[in-house]
């Protein structure tokens, strides 16, 4: 017995050590890079690492430019389709604004779960290639429902009213939008605020209600992911008696402004992919900061543009991995299959973590679709920000607020360890010839069994427990190894490369002073000369990327401006919506001040990228706990 107990203890200690090493892979890799620079800077290993890092940065810049070009082009096509459509008409079906990785999935032999898909097939009329005004997106009178979740904590009523007013302007709002205000119990005025918003906006949506996430549940970490997990589980109970394949969950921020084309194109995808769209599908869209960019410091503006570009870099048509940024949609089928959103400290990067969870739970069979309808966001501001402050003081406060937000973003580095661990588990499925797990559910609501809807929906929501998948799907053929390699490479670019590249640049700048690298016969001398050219190429590549961003930014503003102008001039628009939309800000780019963006982005990338990433890597060597702080948004004056 003692020997057995000792073996169990040793195995348990081995697992803990393995989990620690996997979790701390980013930080440990940085320590290895530092050790290599200090003790083996004249070795071939350091020379090879330097070349790999610089080539990786250049290749990422090239891919970002291509992604920005494609996104700008497709977004302009959305604007053209919208301009050519009559008021209230979603546009034509055969526009090339949807791209998915479906071809890549087909090449792996994945089979979709066949089910009774209830989705849109609009505008049949004389031509099946168009969407007509006022069309109900459904088959057999059953709608494709968009369950839209707005997690918020201490957000102002003005911010929430603007967001809901933008959604209320959509043609599908009254027939297809179910709004869930994901409130936090820890906020004293949460119920009062939710009740006010429900009273004001209930006439303009198919349904609007709220959920109240309890404070300090065991094993949960504060943040967007735990709130969304609670809210989506509660909403799932409401749809228990309906066909679960006709509901799409959309997760957004409290200040996100979405265009009607986004939801319309999801409907088009469901209509044209009857067997696949409503199973394991995630919809990803580009984001843009186009509301208050003129009031924040230039380095904050640069940092947010680089943040946009990082997400856009993966949205082009042949991309095999498309991770969401802040806003995305997944089918309820997929959400229930993977067990909804995680709530632990490892899920603080909620958008990327959910993508990774869906990817590995489906053994790489996740179908991601690019929808080129930009989501508008605000640049963060400090809670003490006021328009009466001087320009320098506003810049200082916005920089402080952005750094705090960057620290929260970079804490998502923990997802790299999660992905490595899940990859090792997935590889054990290689070679198995099993079909995708069928949708078998068991009647156990193991978590959040008390999750309830607020308002008058409460009595209608809880009649039976939610059913969850009984097993994780397995591969229908071999695991898509190449796609997993691409995924891990994207995580390396996001979580490892900024820190390694920053440290390597510092080393390349200092080494010629303290070593014999200035000797023209020394190999390191030639490598340092060559990397100077690569850094110049990367710099010029980002400048070109910002040039491409100008058109994308202008198109996004034009689309949002057209929607708001139509709502403000329409006699049918309620006064509440007109008041809210009249306060919405626009930040068009142009003028001498914006020329600073083309030279300050290296500073922004260092201050809001490399430094917070180094901080996260160091702190995660001993803990994954993080104090979540919500970023402040500008308020209408």
Coordinates of C-alpha atoms in Angstrom, one line a residue:
X1 CA 0.0 0.0 0.0
X2 CA 2.9 2.4 0.8
X3 CA 4.5 1.7 -2.5
X4 CA 1.2 2.3 -4.3
X5 CA 0.6 5.5 -2.4
X6 CA 4.2 6.6 -3.2
X7 CA 3.7 5.9 -6.9
X8 CA 0.4 7.9 -6.9
X9 CA 2.1 10.8 -5.1
X10 CA 5.0 10.7 -7.6
X11 CA 2.6 10.6 -10.5
X12 CA 0.6 13.5 -9.1
X13 CA 3.8 15.5 -8.5
X14 CA 4.9 14.7 -12.1
X15 CA 1.6 16.0 -13.5
X16 CA 1.8 19.2 -11.4
X17 CA 5.4 19.8 -12.6
X18 CA 4.3 19.1 -16.2
X19 CA 1.4 21.5 -16.0
X20 CA 3.7 24.2 -14.5
X21 CA 6.2 23.8 -17.3
X22 CA 3.5 24.0 -20.0
X23 CA 1.8 27.0 -18.3
X24 CA 5.1 28.9 -18.0
X25 CA 6.4 28.1 -21.4
X26 CA 6.4 31.7 -22.6
X27 CA 8.3 32.9 -19.5
X28 CA 10.8 30.0 -19.5
X29 CA 11.5 30.6 -23.2
X30 CA 12.3 34.2 -22.5
X31 CA 14.7 33.2 -19.7
X32 CA 16.4 30.9 -22.2
X33 CA 16.8 33.7 -24.7
X34 CA 18.3 35.9 -22.0
X35 CA 20.7 33.1 -21.0
X36 CA 21.7 32.6 -24.6
X37 CA 22.5 36.3 -25.1
X38 CA 24.5 36.5 -21.8
X39 CA 26.5 33.3 -22.2
X40 CA 26.5 32.2 -25.8
X41 CA 26.0 35.4 -27.9
X42 CA 28.8 34.5 -30.2
X43 CA 27.4 31.0 -30.9
X44 CA 25.7 29.7 -34.0
X45 CA 22.6 29.1 -31.9
X46 CA 22.3 32.8 -31.1
X47 CA 23.0 33.8 -34.7
X48 CA 20.3 31.4 -35.9
X49 CA 17.8 32.7 -33.3
X50 CA 18.4 36.3 -34.4
X51 CA 17.8 35.4 -38.0
X52 CA 14.6 33.5 -37.2
X53 CA 13.2 36.3 -35.1
X54 CA 13.8 39.0 -37.7
X55 CA 12.5 36.8 -40.6
X56 CA 9.4 36.0 -38.5
X57 CA 8.7 39.7 -37.9
X58 CA 9.0 40.5 -41.6
X59 CA 6.8 37.6 -42.6
X60 CA 4.2 38.6 -40.0
X61 CA 4.3 42.2 -41.4
X62 CA 3.8 40.9 -45.0
X63 CA 0.8 38.8 -43.9
X64 CA -0.7 41.7 -42.0
X65 CA -0.4 43.9 -45.0
X66 CA -2.1 41.3 -47.1
X67 CA -4.9 40.8 -44.5
X68 CA -5.4 44.5 -44.3
X69 CA -5.6 44.8 -48.1
X70 CA -8.2 42.0 -48.3
X71 CA -10.2 43.4 -45.4
X72 CA -10.2 46.9 -46.8
X73 CA -11.3 45.6 -50.2
X74 CA -14.1 43.4 -48.8
X75 CA -15.3 46.1 -46.5
X76 CA -15.5 48.5 -49.4
X77 CA -17.6 45.9 -51.2
X78 CA -19.9 45.8 -48.2
X79 CA -20.2 49.6 -48.5
X80 CA -20.9 49.4 -52.2
X81 CA -23.6 46.7 -51.7
X82 CA -25.2 48.8 -49.0
X83 CA -25.2 51.9 -51.1
X84 CA -26.8 50.1 -54.1
X85 CA -29.5 48.6 -51.9
X86 CA -32.8 50.3 -51.3
X87 CA -33.5 51.4 -47.7
X88 CA -34.1 48.4 -45.5
X89 CA -32.7 46.0 -48.1
X90 CA -29.8 43.8 -46.8
X91 CA -28.2 43.6 -50.2
X92 CA -27.5 40.8 -52.6
X93 CA -26.6 37.3 -51.7
X94 CA -23.7 36.8 -54.2
X95 CA -21.4 39.4 -52.7
X96 CA -17.9 38.2 -51.9
X97 CA -17.8 39.3 -48.3
X98 CA -17.8 35.9 -46.6
X99 CA -14.8 33.7 -46.5
X100 CA -14.4 30.5 -44.5
X101 CA -11.9 27.8 -44.0
X102 CA -14.4 25.2 -45.3
X103 CA -12.2 24.0 -48.1
X104 CA -9.4 23.3 -45.6
X105 CA -11.8 21.3 -43.5
X106 CA -13.1 19.4 -46.4
X107 CA -9.5 18.4 -47.3
X108 CA -9.2 16.7 -43.9
X109 CA -12.2 14.6 -44.5
X110 CA -14.3 16.0 -41.7
X111 CA -18.0 15.1 -41.8
X112 CA -20.6 17.5 -40.5
X113 CA -23.3 16.6 -38.2
X114 CA -26.5 16.4 -40.2
X115 CA -29.4 18.0 -38.4
X116 CA -32.7 19.8 -39.1
X117 CA -31.2 23.2 -39.9
X118 CA -33.5 26.1 -39.3
X119 CA -32.0 29.1 -41.0
X120 CA -32.6 31.8 -43.5
X121 CA -33.4 31.4 -47.2
X122 CA -34.5 34.9 -47.9
X123 CA -35.6 36.7 -51.0
X124 CA -36.9 33.7 -53.0
X125 CA -39.2 35.7 -55.2
X126 CA -38.2 35.5 -58.8
X127 CA -34.5 35.3 -58.0
X128 CA -33.0 33.1 -55.3
X129 CA -29.9 35.3 -55.4
X130 CA -31.2 38.3 -53.5
X131 CA -32.4 39.2 -50.0
X132 CA -35.5 41.3 -50.1
X133 CA -36.7 44.0 -47.7
X134 CA -38.5 42.8 -44.7
X135 CA -37.8 39.1 -45.4
X136 CA -38.2 36.8 -42.5
X137 CA -35.1 34.6 -42.3
X138 CA -36.5 31.2 -41.7
X139 CA -37.8 27.9 -42.9
X140 CA -41.3 26.7 -42.0
X141 CA -41.9 29.9 -40.1
X142 CA -39.0 29.3 -37.7
X143 CA -36.6 32.2 -37.4
X144 CA -32.8 32.2 -37.3
X145 CA -32.5 33.9 -33.9
X146 CA -29.5 36.0 -32.9
X147 CA -28.9 35.8 -29.2
X148 CA -26.8 38.9 -28.5
X149 CA -24.9 39.1 -25.2
X150 CA -23.8 42.5 -23.7
X151 CA -21.5 41.8 -20.7
X152 CA -21.1 45.0 -18.7
X153 CA -19.9 46.2 -15.3
X154 CA -20.4 49.7 -14.2
X155 CA -20.9 50.9 -17.7
X156 CA -22.9 54.2 -18.0
X157 CA -26.5 54.2 -19.2
X158 CA -25.4 56.4 -22.1
X159 CA -22.9 53.9 -23.4
X160 CA -25.5 51.0 -23.2
X161 CA -28.2 53.1 -24.8
X162 CA -25.9 54.0 -27.7
X163 CA -25.1 50.3 -28.3
X164 CA -28.7 49.2 -28.1
X165 CA -29.8 52.0 -30.3
X166 CA -27.4 50.9 -33.0
X167 CA -28.8 47.4 -32.8
X168 CA -32.4 48.7 -32.8
X169 CA -31.7 50.4 -36.2
X170 CA -31.3 47.0 -37.9
X171 CA -34.1 45.6 -40.0
X172 CA -33.8 42.2 -38.2
X173 CA -34.0 43.6 -34.7
X174 CA -37.7 43.1 -34.0
X175 CA -37.9 39.7 -35.6
X176 CA -34.6 38.0 -34.8
X177 CA -32.6 39.8 -32.0
X178 CA -32.8 38.4 -28.5
X179 CA -30.8 40.8 -26.3
X180 CA -29.3 39.5 -23.0
X181 CA -27.8 42.2 -20.7
X182 CA -25.2 40.2 -18.8
X183 CA -25.1 42.0 -15.5
X184 CA -22.8 41.5 -12.5
X185 CA -24.4 41.1 -9.1
X186 CA -21.4 42.9 -7.6
X187 CA -22.5 46.1 -9.3
X188 CA -25.0 47.8 -6.8
X189 CA -27.2 49.3 -9.5
X190 CA -27.1 46.4 -11.9
X191 CA -30.8 45.4 -11.6
X192 CA -32.0 48.9 -11.8
X193 CA -29.9 49.7 -14.8
X194 CA -31.1 46.5 -16.6
X195 CA -34.7 47.2 -15.8
X196 CA -34.4 50.7 -17.2
X197 CA -32.9 49.5 -20.4
X198 CA -35.5 46.8 -20.8
X199 CA -38.3 49.3 -20.3
X200 CA -36.8 51.7 -22.8
X201 CA -35.9 49.2 -25.6
X202 CA -38.3 46.3 -25.3
X203 CA -40.5 47.5 -28.2
X204 CA -37.5 47.4 -30.6
X205 CA -36.3 43.8 -30.2
X206 CA -37.7 40.4 -30.5
X207 CA -36.8 39.9 -26.8
X208 CA -34.6 41.8 -24.3
X209 CA -33.9 40.6 -20.8
X210 CA -31.0 40.3 -18.4
X211 CA -29.0 37.8 -16.4
X212 CA -27.3 38.5 -13.0
X213 CA -24.0 36.8 -12.6
X214 CA -23.4 36.0 -8.9
X215 CA -20.3 37.3 -7.2
X216 CA -17.4 35.1 -6.1
X217 CA -18.6 31.7 -7.3
X218 CA -16.2 28.9 -6.3
X219 CA -13.4 28.4 -8.9
X220 CA -14.4 31.4 -10.9
X221 CA -12.2 34.4 -11.9
X222 CA -13.7 37.8 -12.4
X223 CA -14.0 38.9 -16.0
X224 CA -15.9 38.8 -19.2
X225 CA -15.6 35.0 -19.7
X226 CA -17.3 34.0 -16.4
X227 CA -20.1 36.5 -17.0
X228 CA -20.7 35.3 -20.5
X229 CA -20.6 31.6 -19.3
X230 CA -23.4 32.4 -16.8
X231 CA -25.5 34.4 -19.2
X232 CA -25.2 31.9 -22.1
X233 CA -26.1 29.0 -19.9
X234 CA -29.2 30.8 -18.7
X235 CA -30.2 31.8 -22.3
X236 CA -29.7 28.2 -23.4
X237 CA -32.4 27.1 -21.0
X238 CA -34.8 29.5 -22.8
X239 CA -34.3 27.7 -26.1
X240 CA -34.7 24.2 -24.7
X241 CA -38.0 23.6 -26.5
X242 CA -37.0 25.1 -29.9
X243 CA -34.7 23.6 -32.5
X244 CA -31.3 24.3 -31.1
X245 CA -29.8 24.7 -34.6
X246 CA -31.5 28.0 -35.3
X247 CA -29.8 30.1 -32.6
X248 CA -26.5 32.0 -33.0
X249 CA -24.8 33.4 -29.9
X250 CA -23.1 36.8 -30.5
X251 CA -20.7 38.1 -27.8
X252 CA -19.7 41.8 -27.9
X253 CA -18.5 44.6 -25.6
X254 CA -20.7 47.2 -24.0
X255 CA -19.4 49.9 -26.4
X256 CA -19.4 47.8 -29.6
X257 CA -21.4 49.2 -32.5
X258 CA -22.3 46.4 -35.0
X259 CA -23.7 47.0 -38.5
X260 CA -26.8 45.2 -39.8
X261 CA -24.7 43.6 -42.6
X262 CA -22.9 41.4 -40.0
X263 CA -26.1 39.6 -38.9
X264 CA -27.4 39.5 -42.5
X265 CA -24.3 37.8 -43.8
X266 CA -24.6 35.2 -41.0
X267 CA -28.1 34.5 -42.2
X268 CA -26.8 34.2 -45.8
X269 CA -24.1 31.7 -44.6
X270 CA -26.7 29.6 -42.9
X271 CA -28.9 29.6 -46.0
X272 CA -26.1 28.5 -48.3
X273 CA -24.5 26.0 -45.9
X274 CA -27.5 24.1 -44.6
X275 CA -25.5 21.1 -43.3
X276 CA -22.5 22.8 -41.9
X277 CA -23.3 26.4 -40.9
X278 CA -25.2 25.5 -37.8
X279 CA -22.9 22.9 -36.3
X280 CA -19.3 23.8 -35.4
X281 CA -19.1 27.4 -36.8
X282 CA -17.6 30.6 -35.4
X283 CA -18.0 34.0 -37.2
X284 CA -15.1 36.4 -37.0
X285 CA -15.1 40.1 -38.0
X286 CA -12.6 42.9 -38.0
X287 CA -12.7 45.7 -35.4
X288 CA -11.9 49.4 -35.8
X289 CA -11.4 52.2 -33.3
X290 CA -13.1 55.0 -35.0
X291 CA -15.1 56.9 -32.4
X292 CA -12.7 58.9 -30.1
X293 CA -9.2 58.3 -31.6
X294 CA -8.7 62.1 -31.9
X295 CA -8.9 62.6 -28.2
X296 CA -6.4 60.0 -27.0
X297 CA -2.6 60.2 -27.2
X298 CA -0.9 59.2 -30.5
X299 CA 0.8 56.1 -29.0
X300 CA -2.6 54.9 -27.7
X301 CA -4.0 55.4 -31.2
X302 CA -1.1 53.5 -32.7
X303 CA -1.4 50.7 -30.2
X304 CA -5.1 50.2 -31.0
X305 CA -4.4 50.2 -34.8
X306 CA -1.7 47.6 -34.3
X307 CA -4.2 45.6 -32.2
X308 CA -6.8 45.8 -35.0
X309 CA -4.2 44.8 -37.6
X310 CA -3.1 41.7 -35.5
X311 CA -6.7 40.4 -35.8
X312 CA -7.2 41.4 -39.4
X313 CA -4.0 39.6 -40.4
X314 CA -5.8 36.3 -40.2
X315 CA -9.0 37.1 -42.0
X316 CA -8.0 36.6 -45.6
X317 CA -9.6 33.9 -47.7
X318 CA -7.1 31.1 -47.5
X319 CA -6.2 31.5 -43.8
X320 CA -6.6 28.3 -41.8
X321 CA -6.7 29.9 -38.4
X322 CA -9.0 33.0 -37.7
X323 CA -9.0 34.0 -34.1
X324 CA -11.6 36.6 -33.0
X325 CA -10.9 39.9 -31.3
X326 CA -13.5 41.1 -28.7
X327 CA -16.5 40.4 -30.9
X328 CA -17.6 37.1 -32.5
X329 CA -20.5 34.7 -33.0
X330 CA -20.8 31.0 -32.6
X331 CA -23.8 28.7 -33.0
X332 CA -25.5 27.6 -29.9
X333 CA -24.9 24.0 -31.0
X334 CA -21.2 24.6 -30.7
X335 CA -21.5 26.5 -27.4
X336 CA -23.4 23.6 -25.8
X337 CA -21.2 21.0 -27.4
X338 CA -18.0 22.4 -25.8
X339 CA -19.6 23.1 -22.5
X340 CA -20.0 26.9 -22.9
X341 CA -17.3 29.4 -21.8
X342 CA -14.6 28.6 -19.2
X343 CA -14.7 30.5 -16.0
X344 CA -11.2 29.9 -14.4
X345 CA -8.2 32.3 -14.3
X346 CA -6.9 30.7 -17.5
X347 CA -9.8 32.2 -19.5
X348 CA -9.1 35.9 -18.9
X349 CA -8.4 36.2 -22.7
X350 CA -12.0 35.2 -23.3
X351 CA -12.1 35.6 -27.1
X352 CA -8.9 33.7 -27.9
X353 CA -9.5 31.1 -25.2
X354 CA -13.0 30.3 -26.5
X355 CA -11.6 29.9 -30.0
X356 CA -8.9 27.5 -28.6
X357 CA -11.5 25.6 -26.6
X358 CA -13.8 25.2 -29.6
X359 CA -10.9 24.2 -31.8
X360 CA -9.6 21.4 -29.6
X361 CA -13.0 20.2 -28.4
X362 CA -13.8 19.6 -32.0
X363 CA -10.4 18.2 -32.8
X364 CA -9.6 20.9 -35.2
X365 CA -12.9 20.7 -37.1
X366 CA -13.9 24.2 -36.1
X367 CA -15.3 26.1 -39.1
X368 CA -14.4 29.8 -38.9
X369 CA -16.0 32.3 -41.2
X370 CA -14.8 35.8 -41.9
X371 CA -17.5 38.5 -42.1
X372 CA -16.2 41.8 -43.4
X373 CA -18.5 44.1 -41.5
X374 CA -16.3 46.1 -39.1
X375 CA -17.2 46.4 -35.4
X376 CA -16.7 49.9 -34.1
X377 CA -15.0 50.4 -30.7
X378 CA -13.9 53.3 -28.5
X379 CA -10.3 53.8 -27.4
X380 CA -10.1 53.4 -23.6
X381 CA -9.9 56.5 -21.5
X382 CA -8.9 57.0 -17.8
X383 CA -11.7 57.2 -15.3
X384 CA -10.6 60.8 -14.4
X385 CA -10.7 61.9 -18.1
X386 CA -12.6 65.1 -18.8
X387 CA -12.8 67.2 -22.0
X388 CA -11.8 70.3 -20.0
X389 CA -8.4 68.9 -19.3
X390 CA -5.4 70.0 -21.3
X391 CA -4.2 68.0 -24.3
X392 CA -1.1 66.7 -22.6
X393 CA -3.1 65.7 -19.5
X394 CA -5.6 63.8 -21.6
X395 CA -2.8 62.1 -23.4
X396 CA -1.2 61.1 -20.2
X397 CA -4.4 59.7 -18.7
X398 CA -5.3 57.8 -21.9
X399 CA -1.8 56.3 -22.0
X400 CA -2.1 55.1 -18.3
X401 CA -5.5 53.6 -19.0
X402 CA -4.2 51.9 -22.2
X403 CA -1.3 50.4 -20.4
X404 CA -3.6 48.8 -17.8
X405 CA -5.7 47.4 -20.6
X406 CA -2.6 46.1 -22.3
X407 CA -1.6 44.3 -19.1
X408 CA -5.0 42.6 -19.1
X409 CA -4.7 41.7 -22.8
X410 CA -1.2 40.3 -22.4
X411 CA -2.2 38.2 -19.4
X412 CA -3.9 36.0 -22.1
X413 CA -0.4 34.6 -22.7
X414 CA -1.6 31.8 -20.4
X415 CA -3.6 30.6 -23.4
X416 CA -0.3 29.4 -25.1
X417 CA 0.2 26.9 -22.3
X418 CA -3.4 25.8 -22.6
X419 CA -3.0 25.3 -26.4
X420 CA 0.2 23.3 -25.9
X421 CA -1.4 21.1 -23.3
X422 CA -4.5 20.5 -25.5
X423 CA -2.2 19.8 -28.5
X424 CA -0.5 17.0 -26.7
X425 CA -3.8 15.6 -25.8
X426 CA -5.2 15.9 -29.3
X427 CA -2.2 14.1 -30.8
X428 CA -3.1 11.0 -28.9
X429 CA -6.2 10.8 -31.2
X430 CA -4.1 10.7 -34.4
X431 CA -4.7 7.7 -36.5
X432 CA -8.1 6.8 -34.9
X433 CA -10.8 6.3 -37.5
X434 CA -13.8 7.4 -35.4
X435 CA -16.7 9.5 -36.6
X436 CA -17.5 12.9 -35.0
X437 CA -19.2 12.3 -31.7
X438 CA -23.0 12.4 -32.1
X439 CA -25.0 14.9 -30.2
X440 CA -26.0 12.8 -27.3
X441 CA -26.9 14.8 -24.1
X442 CA -27.3 13.9 -20.5
X443 CA -29.8 15.5 -18.2
X444 CA -27.3 17.0 -15.7
X445 CA -26.8 20.8 -15.2
X446 CA -23.5 20.3 -13.4
X447 CA -22.6 24.0 -13.2
X448 CA -24.6 27.2 -12.6
X449 CA -27.8 25.3 -12.0
X450 CA -29.3 28.5 -10.6
X451 CA -28.6 30.6 -13.6
X452 CA -31.8 32.5 -14.4
X453 CA -33.0 35.1 -16.7
X454 CA -34.1 38.4 -15.3
X455 CA -37.3 40.4 -15.9
X456 CA -40.5 38.7 -16.9
X457 CA -38.6 35.9 -18.7
X458 CA -37.7 34.2 -15.4
X459 CA -40.8 32.1 -15.1
X460 CA -40.6 31.0 -18.7
X461 CA -36.9 29.9 -18.6
X462 CA -36.6 27.1 -16.1
X463 CA -38.7 24.0 -16.7
X464 CA -36.0 21.5 -17.2
X465 CA -32.3 21.3 -17.0
X466 CA -29.9 22.1 -19.8
X467 CA -28.5 19.1 -21.6
X468 CA -24.8 19.0 -22.3
X469 CA -22.8 16.8 -24.6
X470 CA -21.9 13.4 -23.2
X471 CA -18.5 13.1 -24.9
X472 CA -15.8 15.1 -26.7
X473 CA -15.8 14.7 -30.5
X474 CA -13.0 12.7 -32.0
X475 CA -11.4 12.9 -35.3
X476 CA -13.1 11.5 -38.4
X477 CA -9.7 10.7 -39.9
X478 CA -6.4 12.0 -38.7
X479 CA -6.0 15.1 -36.6
X480 CA -5.3 18.1 -38.9
X481 CA -1.7 18.4 -37.9
X482 CA -0.8 21.2 -40.3
X483 CA -3.6 23.4 -39.2
X484 CA -2.6 22.8 -35.5
X485 CA 1.0 23.8 -36.4
X486 CA -0.4 27.0 -38.0
X487 CA -2.4 27.7 -34.8
X488 CA 0.7 27.2 -32.6
X489 CA 2.7 29.5 -34.9
X490 CA 0.0 32.2 -34.6
X491 CA 0.2 31.9 -30.8
X492 CA 4.0 32.2 -31.0
X493 CA 3.6 35.4 -33.0
X494 CA 1.2 36.8 -30.4
X495 CA 2.7 35.7 -27.1
X496 CA 6.4 34.9 -27.7
X497 CA 7.7 36.9 -30.7
X498 CA 7.1 40.5 -29.3
X499 CA 9.2 39.8 -26.2
X500 CA 11.9 37.7 -27.9
X501 CA 12.2 40.3 -30.7
X502 CA 12.4 43.2 -28.3
X503 CA 15.2 41.5 -26.3
X504 CA 17.0 40.5 -29.4
X505 CA 17.0 44.0 -30.8
X506 CA 18.4 45.3 -27.5
X507 CA 21.1 42.7 -27.7
X508 CA 22.0 43.4 -31.3
X509 CA 22.3 47.1 -30.4
X510 CA 24.7 46.5 -27.5
X511 CA 26.7 43.5 -28.6
X512 CA 29.0 45.4 -31.1
X513 CA 30.1 47.6 -28.2
X514 CA 31.2 44.8 -25.8
X515 CA 32.2 42.0 -28.2
X516 CA 34.4 41.4 -31.2
X517 CA 31.4 41.5 -33.5
X518 CA 32.7 44.7 -35.1
X519 CA 35.4 42.6 -36.7
X520 CA 34.4 42.3 -40.4
X521 CA 35.6 38.7 -40.4
X522 CA 33.3 37.7 -37.6
X523 CA 30.1 35.9 -38.7
X524 CA 28.1 37.8 -36.1
X525 CA 29.2 41.1 -37.7
X526 CA 27.6 40.1 -41.0
X527 CA 24.4 38.8 -39.3
X528 CA 24.0 42.1 -37.4
X529 CA 24.4 44.0 -40.7
X530 CA 21.9 41.8 -42.4
X531 CA 19.3 42.2 -39.6
X532 CA 19.5 45.9 -39.9
X533 CA 18.0 45.5 -43.4
X534 CA 15.4 43.2 -42.1
X535 CA 14.4 45.7 -39.4
X536 CA 14.1 48.4 -42.0
X537 CA 11.9 46.2 -44.2
X538 CA 9.7 45.5 -41.2
X539 CA 9.4 49.2 -40.4
X540 CA 8.5 50.1 -44.0
X541 CA 6.0 47.2 -44.0
X542 CA 4.1 48.5 -41.0
X543 CA 4.1 52.0 -42.6
X544 CA 2.5 50.5 -45.7
X545 CA 0.0 48.6 -43.4
X546 CA -1.0 51.9 -41.8
X547 CA -1.5 53.3 -45.3
X548 CA -3.9 50.5 -46.1
X549 CA -5.6 51.0 -42.8
X550 CA -6.6 54.5 -43.8
X551 CA -9.1 53.2 -46.4
X552 CA -10.5 50.6 -44.1
X553 CA -11.0 53.2 -41.3
X554 CA -12.7 55.6 -43.7
X555 CA -15.0 52.9 -45.1
X556 CA -16.0 51.7 -41.6
X557 CA -16.9 55.3 -40.6
X558 CA -18.9 55.7 -43.8
X559 CA -20.9 52.6 -43.1
X560 CA -21.7 53.6 -39.6
X561 CA -22.5 57.2 -40.5
X562 CA -24.9 56.1 -43.2
X563 CA -26.8 53.8 -40.7
X564 CA -27.0 56.6 -38.1
X565 CA -28.0 59.2 -40.7
X566 CA -30.8 57.0 -41.9
X567 CA -32.1 56.5 -38.4
X568 CA -31.9 60.2 -37.5
X569 CA -33.8 61.3 -40.6
X570 CA -36.4 58.5 -40.5
X571 CA -39.8 59.7 -39.1
X572 CA -40.3 56.2 -37.7
X573 CA -37.2 56.4 -35.5
X574 CA -38.2 56.9 -31.8
X575 CA -36.9 60.0 -30.0
X576 CA -35.0 57.8 -27.5
X577 CA -32.9 56.2 -30.3
X578 CA -32.4 59.6 -32.1
X579 CA -31.1 61.2 -28.9
X580 CA -28.7 58.3 -28.3
X581 CA -27.4 58.2 -31.9
X582 CA -27.0 61.9 -32.1
X583 CA -24.3 61.7 -29.4
X584 CA -22.3 59.0 -31.2
X585 CA -18.8 60.2 -32.0
X586 CA -16.7 59.9 -35.2
X587 CA -12.9 60.1 -35.5
X588 CA -12.0 60.4 -39.2
X589 CA -8.3 60.2 -39.9
X590 CA -6.4 63.1 -41.5
X591 CA -4.3 66.1 -40.8
X592 CA -0.7 66.6 -39.6
X593 CA -1.4 65.1 -36.2
X594 CA -2.0 61.7 -37.7
X595 CA 1.4 61.7 -39.4
X596 CA 2.8 60.9 -36.0
X597 CA 1.2 57.5 -36.2
X598 CA 3.7 56.5 -39.0
X599 CA 6.7 57.1 -36.8
X600 CA 5.5 56.4 -33.3
X601 CA 4.2 52.8 -33.7
X602 CA 7.6 51.3 -32.6
X603 CA 7.1 53.1 -29.3
X604 CA 3.5 52.0 -29.0
X605 CA 4.4 48.4 -29.8
X606 CA 7.1 48.4 -27.1
X607 CA 5.1 50.3 -24.3
X608 CA 1.8 48.5 -24.9
X609 CA 3.1 45.2 -26.3
X610 CA 6.5 44.0 -25.3
X611 CA 6.6 45.5 -21.8
X612 CA 3.1 44.2 -20.6
X613 CA 4.0 40.8 -22.2
X614 CA 7.3 40.6 -20.2
X615 CA 5.4 41.6 -17.1
X616 CA 2.8 38.8 -17.7
X617 CA 5.5 36.2 -18.4
X618 CA 7.4 37.0 -15.2
X619 CA 4.3 37.1 -13.0
X620 CA 2.9 33.8 -14.4
X621 CA 6.0 32.0 -13.3
X622 CA 4.3 31.7 -9.9
X623 CA 0.7 32.6 -10.3
X624 CA -2.2 32.8 -12.8
X625 CA -4.3 35.0 -10.6
X626 CA -5.1 38.4 -12.1
X627 CA -7.0 41.4 -10.7
X628 CA -9.5 42.1 -13.5
X629 CA -10.2 45.8 -14.1
X630 CA -12.7 47.0 -16.5
X631 CA -11.5 49.7 -18.9
X632 CA -13.3 53.0 -18.9
X633 CA -15.1 54.3 -22.0
X634 CA -15.7 57.9 -23.0
X635 CA -19.1 59.2 -22.0
X636 CA -21.3 61.5 -24.0
X637 CA -21.2 65.1 -22.6

